[in-house]
mmCIF file with all atom_site columns, C-alpha atoms in Angstrom:
data_model
loop_
_atom_site.group_PDB
_atom_site.id
_atom_site.type_symbol
_atom_site.label_atom_id
_atom_site.label_alt_id
_atom_site.label_comp_id
_atom_site.label_asym_id
_atom_site.label_entity_id
_atom_site.label_seq_id
_atom_site.pdbx_PDB_ins_code
_atom_site.Cartn_x
_atom_site.Cartn_y
_atom_site.Cartn_z
_atom_site.occupancy
_atom_site.B_iso_or_equiv
_atom_site.pdbx_formal_charge
_atom_site.auth_seq_id
_atom_site.auth_comp_id
_atom_site.auth_asym_id
_atom_site.auth_atom_id
_atom_site.pdbx_PDB_model_num
ATOM 1   C CA . MET O 1 1   ? -1.665  -19.781 0.165  1.00 45.00 ? 210 MET O CA 1
ATOM 2   C CA . GLU O 1 2   ? -0.808  -20.618 3.730  1.00 74.00 ? 211 GLU O CA 1
ATOM 3   C CA . ASP O 1 3   ? 2.162   -19.188 5.135  1.00 83.00 ? 212 ASP O CA 1
ATOM 4   C CA . GLY O 1 4   ? 2.849   -20.956 8.282  1.00 86.00 ? 213 GLY O CA 1
ATOM 5   C CA . ILE O 1 5   ? 2.654   -17.894 10.230 1.00 92.00 ? 214 ILE O CA 1
ATOM 6   C CA . THR O 1 6   ? -0.236  -18.043 12.706 1.00 92.00 ? 215 THR O CA 1
ATOM 7   C CA . VAL O 1 7   ? -0.989  -15.444 15.791 1.00 93.00 ? 216 VAL O CA 1
ATOM 8   C CA . GLY O 1 8   ? 0.356   -16.980 19.256 1.00 93.00 ? 217 GLY O CA 1
ATOM 9   C CA . THR O 1 9   ? 3.516   -18.375 17.318 1.00 94.00 ? 218 THR O CA 1
ATOM 10  C CA . LEU O 1 10  ? 7.215   -17.640 18.217 1.00 97.00 ? 219 LEU O CA 1
ATOM 11  C CA . LEU O 1 11  ? 9.354   -15.940 15.409 1.00 98.00 ? 220 LEU O CA 1
ATOM 12  C CA . VAL O 1 12  ? 12.890  -17.018 16.965 1.00 98.00 ? 221 VAL O CA 1
ATOM 13  C CA . ALA O 1 13  ? 16.030  -14.893 15.472 1.00 97.00 ? 222 ALA O CA 1
ATOM 14  C CA . THR O 1 14  ? 18.473  -17.526 13.808 1.00 97.00 ? 223 THR O CA 1
ATOM 15  C CA . PRO O 1 15  ? 22.309  -16.407 14.644 1.00 95.00 ? 224 PRO O CA 1
ATOM 16  C CA . GLN O 1 16  ? 22.813  -15.114 11.399 1.00 92.00 ? 225 GLN O CA 1
ATOM 17  C CA . LEU O 1 17  ? 20.300  -12.253 12.322 1.00 94.00 ? 226 LEU O CA 1
ATOM 18  C CA . ASP O 1 18  ? 22.271  -9.662  13.410 1.00 90.00 ? 227 ASP O CA 1
ATOM 19  C CA . ASP O 1 19  ? 20.182  -6.587  13.024 1.00 94.00 ? 228 ASP O CA 1
ATOM 20  C CA . PRO O 1 20  ? 20.548  -5.143  16.799 1.00 95.00 ? 229 PRO O CA 1
ATOM 21  C CA . ASN O 1 21  ? 16.958  -4.652  17.220 1.00 95.00 ? 230 ASN O CA 1
ATOM 22  C CA . PHE O 1 22  ? 16.298  -8.159  16.689 1.00 97.00 ? 231 PHE O CA 1
ATOM 23  C CA . ARG O 1 23  ? 19.518  -10.018 17.432 1.00 96.00 ? 232 ARG O CA 1
ATOM 24  C CA . ARG O 1 24  ? 18.824  -13.302 19.573 1.00 97.00 ? 233 ARG O CA 1
ATOM 25  C CA . THR O 1 25  ? 15.177  -12.084 20.325 1.00 98.00 ? 234 THR O CA 1
ATOM 26  C CA . VAL O 1 26  ? 12.010  -14.153 20.777 1.00 98.00 ? 235 VAL O CA 1
ATOM 27  C CA . VAL O 1 27  ? 8.939   -12.746 19.370 1.00 98.00 ? 236 VAL O CA 1
ATOM 28  C CA . LEU O 1 28  ? 5.452   -13.258 20.042 1.00 97.00 ? 237 LEU O CA 1
ATOM 29  C CA . VAL O 1 29  ? 2.865   -12.700 16.653 1.00 96.00 ? 238 VAL O CA 1
ATOM 30  C CA . VAL O 1 30  ? -0.215  -10.892 17.843 1.00 96.00 ? 239 VAL O CA 1
ATOM 31  C CA . GLU O 1 31  ? -1.655  -10.489 14.692 1.00 95.00 ? 240 GLU O CA 1
ATOM 32  C CA . HIS O 1 32  ? -1.232  -11.899 11.339 1.00 94.00 ? 241 HIS O CA 1
ATOM 33  C CA . ASP O 1 33  ? -2.847  -11.248 8.003  1.00 89.00 ? 242 ASP O CA 1
ATOM 34  C CA . GLY O 1 34  ? -1.347  -12.427 4.713  1.00 75.00 ? 243 GLY O CA 1
ATOM 35  C CA . ASP O 1 35  ? -2.555  -9.226  3.113  1.00 83.00 ? 244 ASP O CA 1
ATOM 36  C CA . GLY O 1 36  ? -1.953  -6.425  5.777  1.00 86.00 ? 245 GLY O CA 1
ATOM 37  C CA . GLY O 1 37  ? 1.074   -7.695  7.321  1.00 93.00 ? 246 GLY O CA 1
ATOM 38  C CA . THR O 1 38  ? 2.444   -9.052  10.877 1.00 96.00 ? 247 THR O CA 1
ATOM 39  C CA . LEU O 1 39  ? 2.873   -7.425  14.404 1.00 97.00 ? 248 LEU O CA 1
ATOM 40  C CA . GLY O 1 40  ? 4.532   -8.597  17.587 1.00 98.00 ? 249 GLY O CA 1
ATOM 41  C CA . VAL O 1 41  ? 6.265   -8.468  20.701 1.00 98.00 ? 250 VAL O CA 1
ATOM 42  C CA . VAL O 1 42  ? 9.656   -9.017  21.484 1.00 98.00 ? 251 VAL O CA 1
ATOM 43  C CA . LEU O 1 43  ? 9.632   -10.874 24.965 1.00 98.00 ? 252 LEU O CA 1
ATOM 44  C CA . ASN O 1 44  ? 13.363  -10.913 26.028 1.00 98.00 ? 253 ASN O CA 1
ATOM 45  C CA . ARG O 1 45  ? 13.917  -7.271  26.166 1.00 98.00 ? 254 ARG O CA 1
ATOM 46  C CA . PRO O 1 46  ? 13.549  -5.992  29.631 1.00 98.00 ? 255 PRO O CA 1
ATOM 47  C CA . THR O 1 47  ? 14.367  -2.431  30.001 1.00 97.00 ? 256 THR O CA 1
ATOM 48  C CA . GLU O 1 48  ? 15.767  -0.796  33.158 1.00 97.00 ? 257 GLU O CA 1
ATOM 49  C CA . VAL O 1 49  ? 12.536  1.352   33.443 1.00 97.00 ? 258 VAL O CA 1
ATOM 50  C CA . PRO O 1 50  ? 9.877   0.140   36.373 1.00 98.00 ? 259 PRO O CA 1
ATOM 51  C CA . VAL O 1 51  ? 6.066   -0.138  35.460 1.00 98.00 ? 260 VAL O CA 1
ATOM 52  C CA . ASP O 1 52  ? 5.320   2.381   38.170 1.00 96.00 ? 261 ASP O CA 1
ATOM 53  C CA . ARG O 1 53  ? 7.244   4.990   36.237 1.00 97.00 ? 262 ARG O CA 1
ATOM 54  C CA . VAL O 1 54  ? 4.973   4.797   33.427 1.00 96.00 ? 263 VAL O CA 1
ATOM 55  C CA . LEU O 1 55  ? 1.659   2.981   34.288 1.00 97.00 ? 264 LEU O CA 1
ATOM 56  C CA . PRO O 1 56  ? 1.445   3.258   38.016 1.00 96.00 ? 265 PRO O CA 1
ATOM 57  C CA . PRO O 1 57  ? -2.066  1.931   38.021 1.00 95.00 ? 266 PRO O CA 1
ATOM 58  C CA . TRP O 1 58  ? -0.952  -1.241  36.855 1.00 97.00 ? 267 TRP O CA 1
ATOM 59  C CA . ALA O 1 59  ? 2.589   -1.832  38.464 1.00 96.00 ? 268 ALA O CA 1
ATOM 60  C CA . GLU O 1 60  ? 1.323   -4.232  41.197 1.00 95.00 ? 269 GLU O CA 1
ATOM 61  C CA . LEU O 1 61  ? -0.349  -6.728  38.853 1.00 96.00 ? 270 LEU O CA 1
ATOM 62  C CA . VAL O 1 62  ? 2.896   -7.106  36.690 1.00 97.00 ? 271 VAL O CA 1
ATOM 63  C CA . THR O 1 63  ? 4.515   -10.093 36.581 1.00 96.00 ? 272 THR O CA 1
ATOM 64  C CA . VAL O 1 64  ? 8.198   -9.940  38.032 1.00 95.00 ? 273 VAL O CA 1
ATOM 65  C CA . PRO O 1 65  ? 10.673  -8.622  36.588 1.00 95.00 ? 274 PRO O CA 1
ATOM 66  C CA . SER O 1 66  ? 8.452   -5.413  37.054 1.00 95.00 ? 275 SER O CA 1
ATOM 67  C CA . VAL O 1 67  ? 9.750   -3.583  34.164 1.00 98.00 ? 276 VAL O CA 1
ATOM 68  C CA . VAL O 1 68  ? 8.705   -2.218  30.910 1.00 98.00 ? 277 VAL O CA 1
ATOM 69  C CA . PHE O 1 69  ? 9.981   -4.795  27.883 1.00 98.00 ? 278 PHE O CA 1
ATOM 70  C CA . GLN O 1 70  ? 10.957  -3.329  24.697 1.00 98.00 ? 279 GLN O CA 1
ATOM 71  C CA . GLY O 1 71  ? 8.244   -4.732  22.470 1.00 98.00 ? 280 GLY O CA 1
ATOM 72  C CA . GLY O 1 72  ? 9.861   -3.885  19.322 1.00 97.00 ? 281 GLY O CA 1
ATOM 73  C CA . PRO O 1 73  ? 11.334  -0.659  17.472 1.00 97.00 ? 282 PRO O CA 1
ATOM 74  C CA . VAL O 1 74  ? 8.262   0.756   16.151 1.00 97.00 ? 283 VAL O CA 1
ATOM 75  C CA . ALA O 1 75  ? 6.219   3.293   18.364 1.00 96.00 ? 284 ALA O CA 1
ATOM 76  C CA . LEU O 1 76  ? 8.360   3.071   21.215 1.00 96.00 ? 285 LEU O CA 1
ATOM 77  C CA . ASP O 1 77  ? 6.645   5.674   23.190 1.00 95.00 ? 286 ASP O CA 1
ATOM 78  C CA . ASN O 1 78  ? 3.147   3.442   23.334 1.00 95.00 ? 287 ASN O CA 1
ATOM 79  C CA . ALA O 1 79  ? 2.824   0.720   25.650 1.00 96.00 ? 288 ALA O CA 1
ATOM 80  C CA . LEU O 1 80  ? 0.788   -2.317  25.121 1.00 96.00 ? 289 LEU O CA 1
ATOM 81  C CA . ALA O 1 81  ? 0.336   -5.524  27.668 1.00 97.00 ? 290 ALA O CA 1
ATOM 82  C CA . LEU O 1 82  ? -0.305  -9.242  27.555 1.00 97.00 ? 291 LEU O CA 1
ATOM 83  C CA . ALA O 1 83  ? -1.988  -11.041 30.075 1.00 96.00 ? 292 ALA O CA 1
ATOM 84  C CA . ARG O 1 84  ? -2.805  -14.517 30.934 1.00 94.00 ? 293 ARG O CA 1
ATOM 85  C CA . LEU O 1 85  ? -6.305  -15.297 32.691 1.00 92.00 ? 294 LEU O CA 1
ATOM 86  C CA . PRO O 1 86  ? -7.786  -18.743 33.899 1.00 90.00 ? 295 PRO O CA 1
ATOM 87  C CA . GLY O 1 87  ? -11.149 -20.140 32.631 1.00 84.00 ? 296 GLY O CA 1
ATOM 88  C CA . GLU O 1 88  ? -12.839 -19.264 29.361 1.00 84.00 ? 297 GLU O CA 1
ATOM 89  C CA . ASP O 1 89  ? -14.662 -15.899 30.114 1.00 84.00 ? 298 ASP O CA 1
ATOM 90  C CA . GLU O 1 90  ? -13.545 -13.008 28.102 1.00 87.00 ? 299 GLU O CA 1
ATOM 91  C CA . PRO O 1 91  ? -13.944 -10.000 30.473 1.00 89.00 ? 300 PRO O CA 1
ATOM 92  C CA . LEU O 1 92  ? -13.687 -6.258  29.455 1.00 90.00 ? 301 LEU O CA 1
ATOM 93  C CA . GLY O 1 93  ? -10.111 -4.916  29.046 1.00 92.00 ? 302 GLY O CA 1
ATOM 94  C CA . TRP O 1 94  ? -9.025  -8.233  27.606 1.00 94.00 ? 303 TRP O CA 1
ATOM 95  C CA . ARG O 1 95  ? -8.845  -9.598  24.070 1.00 93.00 ? 304 ARG O CA 1
ATOM 96  C CA . ALA O 1 96  ? -7.802  -13.229 23.486 1.00 92.00 ? 305 ALA O CA 1
ATOM 97  C CA . LEU O 1 97  ? -4.896  -14.150 20.932 1.00 90.00 ? 306 LEU O CA 1
ATOM 98  C CA . ASP O 1 98  ? -7.004  -16.135 18.278 1.00 76.00 ? 307 ASP O CA 1
ATOM 99  C CA . GLY O 1 99  ? -4.433  -18.370 17.011 1.00 71.00 ? 308 GLY O CA 1
ATOM 100 C CA . ASP O 1 100 ? -2.201  -21.111 18.572 1.00 71.00 ? 309 ASP O CA 1
ATOM 101 C CA . PRO O 1 101 ? -3.920  -23.321 21.189 1.00 76.00 ? 310 PRO O CA 1
ATOM 102 C CA . SER O 1 102 ? -1.069  -23.433 23.515 1.00 77.00 ? 311 SER O CA 1
ATOM 103 C CA . VAL O 1 103 ? -1.490  -19.534 23.926 1.00 85.00 ? 312 VAL O CA 1
ATOM 104 C CA . ALA O 1 104 ? -5.313  -19.388 24.704 1.00 83.00 ? 313 ALA O CA 1
ATOM 105 C CA . ARG O 1 105 ? -5.571  -17.882 27.634 1.00 91.00 ? 314 ARG O CA 1
ATOM 106 C CA . VAL O 1 106 ? -3.154  -15.028 26.183 1.00 94.00 ? 315 VAL O CA 1
ATOM 107 C CA . GLY O 1 107 ? -4.280  -11.864 25.208 1.00 94.00 ? 316 GLY O CA 1
ATOM 108 C CA . LEU O 1 108 ? -4.063  -8.057  24.880 1.00 96.00 ? 317 LEU O CA 1
ATOM 109 C CA . VAL O 1 109 ? -5.086  -5.930  27.841 1.00 96.00 ? 318 VAL O CA 1
ATOM 110 C CA . ASP O 1 110 ? -6.568  -2.402  27.212 1.00 96.00 ? 319 ASP O CA 1
ATOM 111 C CA . LEU O 1 111 ? -4.290  -0.170  29.115 1.00 96.00 ? 320 LEU O CA 1
ATOM 112 C CA . ASP O 1 112 ? -6.990  2.515   29.632 1.00 95.00 ? 321 ASP O CA 1
ATOM 113 C CA . ALA O 1 113 ? -9.251  0.507   31.183 1.00 93.00 ? 322 ALA O CA 1
ATOM 114 C CA . PRO O 1 114 ? -9.375  0.422   35.060 1.00 94.00 ? 323 PRO O CA 1
ATOM 115 C CA . PRO O 1 115 ? -7.266  -2.428  36.547 1.00 95.00 ? 324 PRO O CA 1
ATOM 116 C CA . ALA O 1 116 ? -9.621  -3.323  38.887 1.00 93.00 ? 325 ALA O CA 1
ATOM 117 C CA . LEU O 1 117 ? -11.493 -4.838  36.154 1.00 90.00 ? 326 LEU O CA 1
ATOM 118 C CA . LEU O 1 118 ? -9.046  -7.462  34.976 1.00 92.00 ? 327 LEU O CA 1
ATOM 119 C CA . ALA O 1 119 ? -7.238  -7.829  38.618 1.00 93.00 ? 328 ALA O CA 1
ATOM 120 C CA . PRO O 1 120 ? -9.221  -10.693 40.004 1.00 92.00 ? 329 PRO O CA 1
ATOM 121 C CA . GLU O 1 121 ? -8.699  -12.639 36.904 1.00 90.00 ? 330 GLU O CA 1
ATOM 122 C CA . LEU O 1 122 ? -4.950  -11.835 36.085 1.00 93.00 ? 331 LEU O CA 1
ATOM 123 C CA . LEU O 1 123 ? -2.498  -14.749 36.592 1.00 95.00 ? 332 LEU O CA 1
ATOM 124 C CA . GLN O 1 124 ? 0.200   -12.959 34.687 1.00 96.00 ? 333 GLN O CA 1
ATOM 125 C CA . LEU O 1 125 ? 0.936   -9.687  32.933 1.00 97.00 ? 334 LEU O CA 1
ATOM 126 C CA . ARG O 1 126 ? 3.477   -8.093  31.109 1.00 98.00 ? 335 ARG O CA 1
ATOM 127 C CA . VAL O 1 127 ? 3.880   -4.165  29.462 1.00 98.00 ? 336 VAL O CA 1
ATOM 128 C CA . PHE O 1 128 ? 5.699   -3.858  26.243 1.00 98.00 ? 337 PHE O CA 1
ATOM 129 C CA . ALA O 1 129 ? 6.807   -0.442  25.319 1.00 98.00 ? 338 ALA O CA 1
ATOM 130 C CA . GLY O 1 130 ? 6.467   -0.471  21.113 1.00 98.00 ? 339 GLY O CA 1
ATOM 131 C CA . TYR O 1 131 ? 6.048   -3.438  19.003 1.00 98.00 ? 340 TYR O CA 1
ATOM 132 C CA . ALA O 1 132 ? 7.512   -5.157  15.871 1.00 98.00 ? 341 ALA O CA 1
ATOM 133 C CA . GLY O 1 133 ? 5.953   -4.786  12.729 1.00 97.00 ? 342 GLY O CA 1
ATOM 134 C CA . TRP O 1 134 ? 6.260   -6.204  9.162  1.00 97.00 ? 343 TRP O CA 1
ATOM 135 C CA . GLY O 1 135 ? 4.437   -5.112  5.968  1.00 95.00 ? 344 GLY O CA 1
ATOM 136 C CA . ALA O 1 136 ? 2.461   -7.949  3.735  1.00 92.00 ? 345 ALA O CA 1
ATOM 137 C CA . GLY O 1 137 ? 4.787   -10.597 2.814  1.00 92.00 ? 346 GLY O CA 1
ATOM 138 C CA . GLN O 1 138 ? 7.829   -9.189  4.276  1.00 95.00 ? 347 GLN O CA 1
ATOM 139 C CA . LEU O 1 139 ? 7.828   -11.254 7.282  1.00 95.00 ? 348 LEU O CA 1
ATOM 140 C CA . LEU O 1 140 ? 7.750   -14.395 4.925  1.00 94.00 ? 349 LEU O CA 1
ATOM 141 C CA . GLY O 1 141 ? 10.489  -13.167 3.026  1.00 94.00 ? 350 GLY O CA 1
ATOM 142 C CA . GLU O 1 142 ? 12.528  -12.858 6.331  1.00 96.00 ? 351 GLU O CA 1
ATOM 143 C CA . ILE O 1 143 ? 11.944  -16.282 7.510  1.00 96.00 ? 352 ILE O CA 1
ATOM 144 C CA . GLU O 1 144 ? 12.660  -17.770 3.628  1.00 95.00 ? 353 GLU O CA 1
ATOM 145 C CA . ASP O 1 145 ? 16.137  -15.947 4.122  1.00 96.00 ? 354 ASP O CA 1
ATOM 146 C CA . GLY O 1 146 ? 16.908  -17.842 7.108  1.00 95.00 ? 355 GLY O CA 1
ATOM 147 C CA . ALA O 1 147 ? 16.227  -14.827 9.595  1.00 97.00 ? 356 ALA O CA 1
ATOM 148 C CA . TRP O 1 148 ? 14.073  -16.336 11.835 1.00 98.00 ? 357 TRP O CA 1
ATOM 149 C CA . TYR O 1 149 ? 12.652  -19.938 13.174 1.00 97.00 ? 358 TYR O CA 1
ATOM 150 C CA . LEU O 1 150 ? 8.898   -20.282 13.355 1.00 96.00 ? 359 LEU O CA 1
ATOM 151 C CA . VAL O 1 151 ? 8.256   -22.470 16.317 1.00 96.00 ? 360 VAL O CA 1
ATOM 152 C CA . SER O 1 152 ? 5.101   -22.901 18.693 1.00 93.00 ? 361 SER O CA 1
ATOM 153 C CA . ALA O 1 153 ? 4.742   -20.946 22.116 1.00 93.00 ? 362 ALA O CA 1
ATOM 154 C CA . GLU O 1 154 ? 4.019   -21.637 25.404 1.00 91.00 ? 363 GLU O CA 1
ATOM 155 C CA . ALA O 1 155 ? 2.272   -19.699 27.565 1.00 84.00 ? 364 ALA O CA 1
ATOM 156 C CA . GLY O 1 156 ? 5.050   -19.147 30.045 1.00 91.00 ? 365 GLY O CA 1
ATOM 157 C CA . ASP O 1 157 ? 7.267   -17.910 27.285 1.00 96.00 ? 366 ASP O CA 1
ATOM 158 C CA . VAL O 1 158 ? 5.077   -14.598 27.449 1.00 96.00 ? 367 VAL O CA 1
ATOM 159 C CA . PHE O 1 159 ? 6.181   -14.302 31.229 1.00 97.00 ? 368 PHE O CA 1
ATOM 160 C CA . ALA O 1 160 ? 9.706   -15.721 31.711 1.00 96.00 ? 369 ALA O CA 1
ATOM 161 C CA . ALA O 1 161 ? 11.345  -14.785 34.824 1.00 94.00 ? 370 ALA O CA 1
ATOM 162 C CA . GLU O 1 162 ? 14.518  -14.970 33.067 1.00 96.00 ? 371 GLU O CA 1
ATOM 163 C CA . PRO O 1 163 ? 13.882  -13.384 29.765 1.00 97.00 ? 372 PRO O CA 1
ATOM 164 C CA . GLU O 1 164 ? 17.447  -13.236 29.149 1.00 95.00 ? 373 GLU O CA 1
ATOM 165 C CA . ARG O 1 165 ? 17.589  -17.009 28.892 1.00 96.00 ? 374 ARG O CA 1
ATOM 166 C CA . LEU O 1 166 ? 14.341  -17.355 26.830 1.00 98.00 ? 375 LEU O CA 1
ATOM 167 C CA . TRP O 1 167 ? 16.163  -17.592 23.474 1.00 97.00 ? 376 TRP O CA 1
ATOM 168 C CA . GLN O 1 168 ? 18.308  -20.497 24.594 1.00 96.00 ? 377 GLN O CA 1
ATOM 169 C CA . GLN O 1 169 ? 15.117  -21.768 26.085 1.00 96.00 ? 378 GLN O CA 1
ATOM 170 C CA . VAL O 1 170 ? 12.815  -22.188 23.560 1.00 97.00 ? 379 VAL O CA 1
ATOM 171 C CA . LEU O 1 171 ? 15.336  -23.381 21.100 1.00 97.00 ? 380 LEU O CA 1
ATOM 172 C CA . ARG O 1 172 ? 16.579  -25.967 23.436 1.00 96.00 ? 381 ARG O CA 1
ATOM 173 C CA . ARG O 1 173 ? 13.190  -27.692 23.797 1.00 95.00 ? 382 ARG O CA 1
ATOM 174 C CA . GLN O 1 174 ? 13.046  -27.858 19.589 1.00 95.00 ? 383 GLN O CA 1
ATOM 175 C CA . ALA O 1 175 ? 13.102  -31.177 18.026 1.00 91.00 ? 384 ALA O CA 1
ATOM 176 C CA . GLY O 1 176 ? 16.177  -32.246 16.161 1.00 89.00 ? 385 GLY O CA 1
ATOM 177 C CA . ASP O 1 177 ? 19.036  -30.129 15.015 1.00 88.00 ? 386 ASP O CA 1
ATOM 178 C CA . LEU O 1 178 ? 17.397  -26.946 16.203 1.00 89.00 ? 387 LEU O CA 1
ATOM 179 C CA . ALA O 1 179 ? 18.036  -27.900 19.874 1.00 91.00 ? 388 ALA O CA 1
ATOM 180 C CA . PHE O 1 180 ? 21.728  -27.583 19.070 1.00 87.00 ? 389 PHE O CA 1
ATOM 181 C CA . VAL O 1 181 ? 21.348  -24.081 17.754 1.00 91.00 ? 390 VAL O CA 1
ATOM 182 C CA . SER O 1 182 ? 21.050  -22.949 21.548 1.00 89.00 ? 391 SER O CA 1
ATOM 183 C CA . THR O 1 183 ? 24.244  -23.390 21.763 1.00 88.00 ? 392 THR O CA 1
ATOM 184 C CA . PHE O 1 184 ? 25.403  -21.074 19.464 1.00 82.00 ? 393 PHE O CA 1
ATOM 185 C CA . PRO O 1 185 ? 28.037  -19.000 20.943 1.00 75.00 ? 394 PRO O CA 1
ATOM 186 C CA . ASP O 1 186 ? 27.569  -15.127 20.762 1.00 74.00 ? 395 ASP O CA 1
ATOM 187 C CA . ASP O 1 187 ? 30.499  -14.782 18.936 1.00 66.00 ? 396 ASP O CA 1
ATOM 188 C CA . PRO O 1 188 ? 31.724  -17.779 16.732 1.00 64.00 ? 397 PRO O CA 1
ATOM 189 C CA . THR O 1 189 ? 35.156  -16.111 16.005 1.00 62.00 ? 398 THR O CA 1
ATOM 190 C CA . LEU O 1 190 ? 35.921  -16.859 19.522 1.00 61.00 ? 399 LEU O CA 1
ATOM 191 C CA . ASN O 1 191 ? 34.829  -20.262 19.565 1.00 56.00 ? 400 ASN O CA 1
#
């Protein structure tokens, strides 16, 4: 059975999702196996930690803002990176996300590889501490319960210059009533 969740799509938190780990987040699905679970990274949670403090060799290659992003509540002491490359080649140290064609040139970076391998190819790079993870069927259940909208990604979403506005921007570009959700107030009782 097809669940509609694919690598390279976005999970956008609905206003009803009040879990502090995911409130008003935009998550890029980076791995999905209906039988094994789903992994993603939160795209709109920059930290105050500069990349040069934790991964100095990669600091000069990072897209602004040059900070580590909190990719999710799981394994916060581990880093992963996403990069966008031009062309069709798959250089050493980079693995394309196999999924939605709109993010076909976005992929996972091997942070143990020498940065010089990818530096000439990089268009954009972002580093994340931790990730979001769901067991088999768990994410589908959350979507069915109304916690997440499942929408198409654009490559620029991963490297948004103003990540704090990404939730509204992604919703605003959706068709129909979903665009109106972008105006939902932070606290509806104050509306």
